[in-house]
Amino acid sequence: TGAGGQVIVSTASGGRGEVVLSVRDTGPGMSEEEVATALTPFRQVSATRRTDGTGLGLPLSKALTEANGGVFVVTSARDQGTLVEVRLPIGRQNQVAAE
C-alpha cells in the first residue's frame, strides 16, 4: 500500500474455536490470477512488484498457517484492496503435546 493508503490489522475469536488474524489494505488489489501468482514462491505480481522483495511473504505465511492446522485466505479485487485472513485453531499446541 503506497503513500496515503491504509493497512488495518485486527484479531478476533472465530465461531469455530479459532483465532482469526486479519490484514486489510487499500492497495491496488489483485485479480484471481494475480493472487495465485502471489501465492507461488519467488513470484511477485507485476502491479505490486518491488525490487527489494523475494516473493516469499505470502507463500511462507500460507505454509506456516497450514502447518499449524490453520486456514489462509486471500480475498482481493483490482482497485479494491486486499484482505488476508489467518485462521488458527485454539488449543492446537495442547493437542500436539498430548500426542
XYZ file of C-alpha atoms in Angstrom, residues 50-91:
42
model
C 9.334 -4.201 -5.607
C 12.979 -4.719 -6.369
C 13.870 -5.495 -2.753
C 11.369 -8.350 -2.259
C 11.825 -12.065 -2.824
C 8.203 -13.093 -3.317
C 8.164 -15.310 -0.226
C 5.948 -13.368 2.199
C 2.524 -14.749 1.253
C 3.670 -18.297 0.351
C 5.616 -18.625 3.606
C 2.727 -17.232 5.665
C 0.345 -19.679 3.982
C 2.674 -22.647 4.593
C 3.194 -21.768 8.269
C -0.538 -21.286 8.793
C -1.386 -24.651 7.213
C 1.448 -26.428 9.063
C -0.229 -25.336 12.291
C -3.661 -26.636 11.288
C -4.936 -23.268 10.126
C -6.543 -21.814 7.043
C -5.015 -18.976 4.981
C -7.424 -16.984 2.816
C -6.677 -14.107 0.428
C -9.610 -12.051 -0.843
C -8.770 -9.318 -3.315
C -10.054 -7.405 -6.321
C -8.340 -4.917 -8.602
C -8.670 -1.352 -7.305
C -10.404 -2.647 -4.134
C -7.506 -3.634 -1.890
C -6.733 -6.983 -0.292
C -7.855 -8.900 2.789
C -5.687 -11.717 4.181
C -7.134 -13.902 6.926
C -5.142 -16.363 9.016
C -7.469 -18.729 10.920
C -5.720 -20.816 13.582
C -7.373 -23.392 15.848
C -7.309 -22.586 19.553
C -5.638 -25.276 21.658
